[in-house]
Amino acid sequence: SEASAKPRGALIVVEGLDRSGKSTQCAKLRSFLESSGHPTELWRFPDRETSVGQMISAYLSNKSQLDDRTIHLLFSANRWEKSSLMEEKLKTGTTLIVDRYSYSGVAFSSAKGLGIEWCKAPEVGLLAPDSVLYLDISPERAAERGGYGDERYERVDFQRKVSEFYQTLRDSSWKIIDAGETMEEVEKKIQQVVLDKVKECAQGKSLSLLWS
Ligand code: FDM
Ligand code: MG
């Protein structure tokens, strides 16, 4: 078909602690790719627009209480409900920059005490990112950047635990970016990594699945 003859887009995931600069860098990366001629969309998880996403949003803003396993599965369901659209976008040539993905899902829930393998199980079979950019910053340094908001999880002690669990999830698709550098330096590093990856994907790198 015409769709499958097109070079596919890349699945680029950006991870990191709260206040590590993810959202800013995702927006900059999106305009960079667009201006370089690569059709690009910016996605984020949780996607608070869906009905599952609204339950998640209420939980994060402390308007509702949910059992730890229940909210974990809702975060996962929120990725599954977008998974076929994600695949379609990639296969028809759109690069996706995704602000948080399954790594957030596992790191945050594991930091609450749930087992890592239990946390990974519902993620198995989702599309695996072509590249994970981890914006590396200490929780103390992150908190200094204007402080955290008042959502659940935005506390230094908890974020430290999350960063430990993130480390256990690192694999060969990860690129660790020093997020303590200036915004421009971080931006330049990300651009280089991502452009290479976008080219690799357009040249036929195949999509794979988590978590193999
Ligand atoms: N979070 C995010 C999780 O606990 N699990 C997940 O699967 C995802 C995607 O939700 F504290 C947490 C991480 C963060 C909170 O994310 C909301 P944003 O990026 O701050 O909106
Ligand atoms: Mg947040």
Coordinates of C-alpha atoms and ligand atoms in Angstrom, one line a residue:
S1 CA 0.0 0.0 0.0
E2 CA 1.0 3.6 -0.3
A3 CA 1.1 4.0 3.4
S4 CA 3.6 1.2 4.0
A5 CA 5.9 2.5 1.1
K6 CA 6.5 5.7 3.1
P7 CA 9.5 5.9 5.4
R8 CA 8.2 5.3 8.9
G9 CA 8.4 7.9 11.7
A10 CA 10.5 7.4 14.9
L11 CA 9.1 6.8 18.4
I12 CA 11.1 9.1 20.6
V13 CA 10.4 9.0 24.4
V14 CA 11.6 11.6 26.8
E15 CA 11.8 10.6 30.5
G16 CA 13.1 12.2 33.7
L17 CA 12.0 13.5 37.1
D18 CA 9.5 16.2 37.4
R19 CA 11.1 19.6 36.6
S20 CA 13.9 18.0 34.6
G21 CA 12.9 20.1 31.6
K22 CA 11.0 17.4 29.6
S23 CA 8.1 19.5 28.4
T24 CA 10.3 22.5 27.3
Q25 CA 12.7 20.2 25.5
C26 CA 9.9 18.2 23.8
A27 CA 8.4 21.4 22.5
K28 CA 11.8 22.6 21.2
L29 CA 12.5 19.3 19.6
R30 CA 9.2 19.2 17.9
S31 CA 9.8 22.6 16.2
F32 CA 13.3 21.5 15.3
L33 CA 12.1 18.3 13.6
E34 CA 9.2 20.1 11.8
S35 CA 11.6 22.8 10.5
S36 CA 13.9 20.0 9.3
G37 CA 11.1 18.6 7.2
H38 CA 10.1 15.7 9.4
P39 CA 6.3 15.5 10.2
T40 CA 6.2 15.3 14.0
E41 CA 3.6 15.2 16.7
L42 CA 4.1 15.8 20.4
W43 CA 2.3 13.4 22.7
R44 CA 2.3 13.0 26.5
F45 CA 1.4 10.4 29.0
P46 CA -0.8 10.5 31.0
D47 CA -3.1 11.7 28.2
R48 CA -5.5 13.5 30.4
E49 CA -8.1 14.0 27.6
T50 CA -9.5 10.5 27.6
S51 CA -12.0 9.2 30.2
V52 CA -9.2 7.0 31.7
G53 CA -7.0 10.1 31.6
Q54 CA -9.6 12.1 33.5
M55 CA -9.6 9.5 36.3
I56 CA -5.8 9.7 36.4
S57 CA -5.8 13.4 36.5
A58 CA -8.3 13.4 39.4
Y59 CA -6.0 11.0 41.3
L60 CA -2.9 13.1 40.7
S61 CA -4.5 16.3 41.9
N62 CA -5.8 14.4 45.0
K63 CA -9.4 14.8 44.1
S64 CA -9.7 11.0 44.3
Q65 CA -8.1 8.1 46.1
L66 CA -7.2 4.9 44.3
D67 CA -5.4 1.7 45.3
D68 CA -1.8 1.6 44.0
R69 CA -2.4 -1.3 41.7
T70 CA -5.5 0.2 40.3
I71 CA -3.9 3.5 39.4
H72 CA -0.9 1.6 37.9
L73 CA -3.2 -0.3 35.6
L74 CA -5.1 2.9 34.6
F75 CA -1.8 4.5 33.5
S76 CA -1.1 1.4 31.5
A77 CA -4.6 1.4 30.0
N78 CA -4.1 5.0 29.0
R79 CA -1.1 3.9 26.9
W80 CA -3.0 0.9 25.4
E81 CA -6.0 3.1 24.4
K82 CA -3.6 5.2 22.3
S83 CA -1.5 2.3 20.9
S84 CA -3.2 1.6 17.6
L85 CA -3.2 5.3 16.7
M86 CA 0.5 5.4 17.7
E87 CA 1.3 2.6 15.4
E88 CA -0.7 4.1 12.5
K89 CA 1.0 7.5 12.9
L90 CA 4.5 5.9 12.9
K91 CA 3.8 3.7 9.9
T92 CA 2.4 6.6 7.9
G93 CA 5.6 8.6 8.5
T94 CA 4.9 10.8 11.5
T95 CA 7.6 10.9 14.2
L96 CA 6.2 11.0 17.7
I97 CA 7.9 12.7 20.6
V98 CA 6.4 11.3 23.7
D99 CA 6.7 13.0 27.1
R100 CA 6.7 10.1 29.5
Y101 CA 5.9 6.4 28.7
S102 CA 6.1 3.0 30.3
Y103 CA 9.3 3.8 32.1
S104 CA 7.5 6.4 34.1
G105 CA 4.8 3.9 34.7
V106 CA 7.2 1.3 36.2
A107 CA 9.5 3.8 38.0
F108 CA 6.8 5.7 39.8
S109 CA 4.8 2.6 40.8
S110 CA 7.9 0.7 41.9
A111 CA 8.9 3.7 44.0
K112 CA 5.7 3.1 45.9
G113 CA 6.7 -0.5 46.7
L114 CA 5.1 -2.5 43.9
G115 CA 7.3 -5.2 42.4
I116 CA 9.1 -4.2 39.2
E117 CA 8.1 -7.3 37.3
W118 CA 4.5 -6.9 38.3
C119 CA 4.7 -3.2 37.1
K120 CA 6.2 -4.2 33.8
A121 CA 3.7 -6.9 32.9
P122 CA 0.8 -4.7 31.6
E123 CA 3.3 -2.8 29.4
V124 CA 4.5 -5.9 27.6
G125 CA 3.4 -5.7 23.9
L126 CA 3.2 -1.9 23.7
L127 CA 5.5 -0.4 21.0
A128 CA 9.1 -0.1 22.1
P129 CA 10.6 3.4 21.7
D130 CA 13.4 3.8 19.1
S131 CA 15.1 6.1 21.5
V132 CA 14.7 7.0 25.1
L133 CA 16.2 10.4 26.1
Y134 CA 16.6 10.5 29.9
L135 CA 17.0 14.0 31.2
D136 CA 19.3 13.4 34.1
I137 CA 19.0 15.7 37.1
S138 CA 19.2 15.2 40.9
P139 CA 15.9 15.6 42.7
E140 CA 17.3 18.5 44.8
R141 CA 18.4 20.4 41.7
A142 CA 15.1 19.8 40.1
A143 CA 13.2 21.1 43.1
E144 CA 15.3 24.3 43.1
R145 CA 13.9 25.1 39.6
G146 CA 10.9 27.0 40.8
G147 CA 9.9 24.1 43.1
Y148 CA 7.4 21.4 42.6
G149 CA 3.6 21.9 42.2
D150 CA 1.1 20.3 44.5
E151 CA 0.4 17.1 42.6
R152 CA 0.9 13.7 44.1
Y153 CA 4.5 12.5 43.7
E154 CA 6.1 16.0 43.6
R155 CA 8.3 15.5 46.7
V156 CA 12.1 15.3 46.8
D157 CA 12.2 12.1 48.9
F158 CA 9.8 10.3 46.5
Q159 CA 11.5 11.6 43.4
R160 CA 14.9 10.2 44.7
K161 CA 13.3 6.8 44.8
V162 CA 11.9 7.2 41.4
S163 CA 15.3 8.1 40.0
E164 CA 16.7 4.9 41.5
F165 CA 14.1 2.8 39.8
Y166 CA 14.6 4.6 36.5
Q167 CA 18.3 3.5 36.6
T168 CA 17.2 -0.2 36.8
L169 CA 15.2 0.3 33.5
R170 CA 18.1 1.6 31.4
D171 CA 18.8 -0.4 28.2
S172 CA 20.6 0.1 24.9
S173 CA 17.8 2.4 23.6
W174 CA 18.6 4.9 26.3
K175 CA 20.6 8.1 26.0
I176 CA 21.4 9.9 29.2
I177 CA 21.4 13.6 28.8
D178 CA 22.8 15.9 31.5
A179 CA 19.8 18.1 32.2
G180 CA 21.9 20.3 34.5
E181 CA 23.4 22.0 31.5
T182 CA 21.9 25.1 29.9
M183 CA 18.7 24.8 28.0
E184 CA 20.6 25.4 24.7
E185 CA 23.2 22.7 25.4
V186 CA 20.6 20.2 26.2
E187 CA 18.6 21.1 23.1
K188 CA 21.7 20.6 20.8
K189 CA 22.5 17.2 22.3
I190 CA 19.0 16.0 21.9
Q191 CA 18.8 17.2 18.3
Q192 CA 21.8 15.2 17.2
V193 CA 20.7 12.0 18.8
V194 CA 17.2 12.3 17.4
L195 CA 18.1 13.3 13.9
D196 CA 20.3 10.1 13.6
K197 CA 17.5 8.0 14.9
V198 CA 14.9 9.5 12.6
K199 CA 17.2 8.7 9.7
E200 CA 17.7 5.1 10.9
C201 CA 13.9 4.6 11.1
A202 CA 13.3 6.1 7.7
Q203 CA 15.9 3.7 6.3
G204 CA 14.0 0.7 7.6
K205 CA 14.8 0.1 11.3
S206 CA 11.9 -2.1 12.4
L207 CA 9.5 -1.4 15.2
S208 CA 9.7 -3.7 18.2
L209 CA 7.7 -4.3 21.3
L210 CA 8.2 -3.9 25.0
W211 CA 9.6 -5.6 27.0
S212 CA 11.8 -8.1 25.2
Ligands
FDM1 N1 3.2 8.9 36.1 C1 3.2 9.1 34.8 C2 3.0 7.7 36.6 O1 3.0 7.5 37.9 N2 2.8 6.6 35.8 C3 2.8 6.7 34.5 O2 2.6 5.7 33.7 C4 3.0 8.0 33.9 C5 3.0 8.2 32.4 O3 2.2 11.0 36.7 F1 4.3 12.4 38.6 C6 3.3 10.1 37.0 C7 4.5 10.9 36.8 C8 4.1 12.3 37.2 C9 2.6 12.3 37.1 O4 2.9 13.4 34.9 C10 2.1 13.3 36.0 P1 3.2 14.8 34.3 O5 4.2 14.6 33.2 O6 3.8 15.6 35.4 O7 1.9 15.4 33.8
MG2 MG 4.2 16.8 37.0

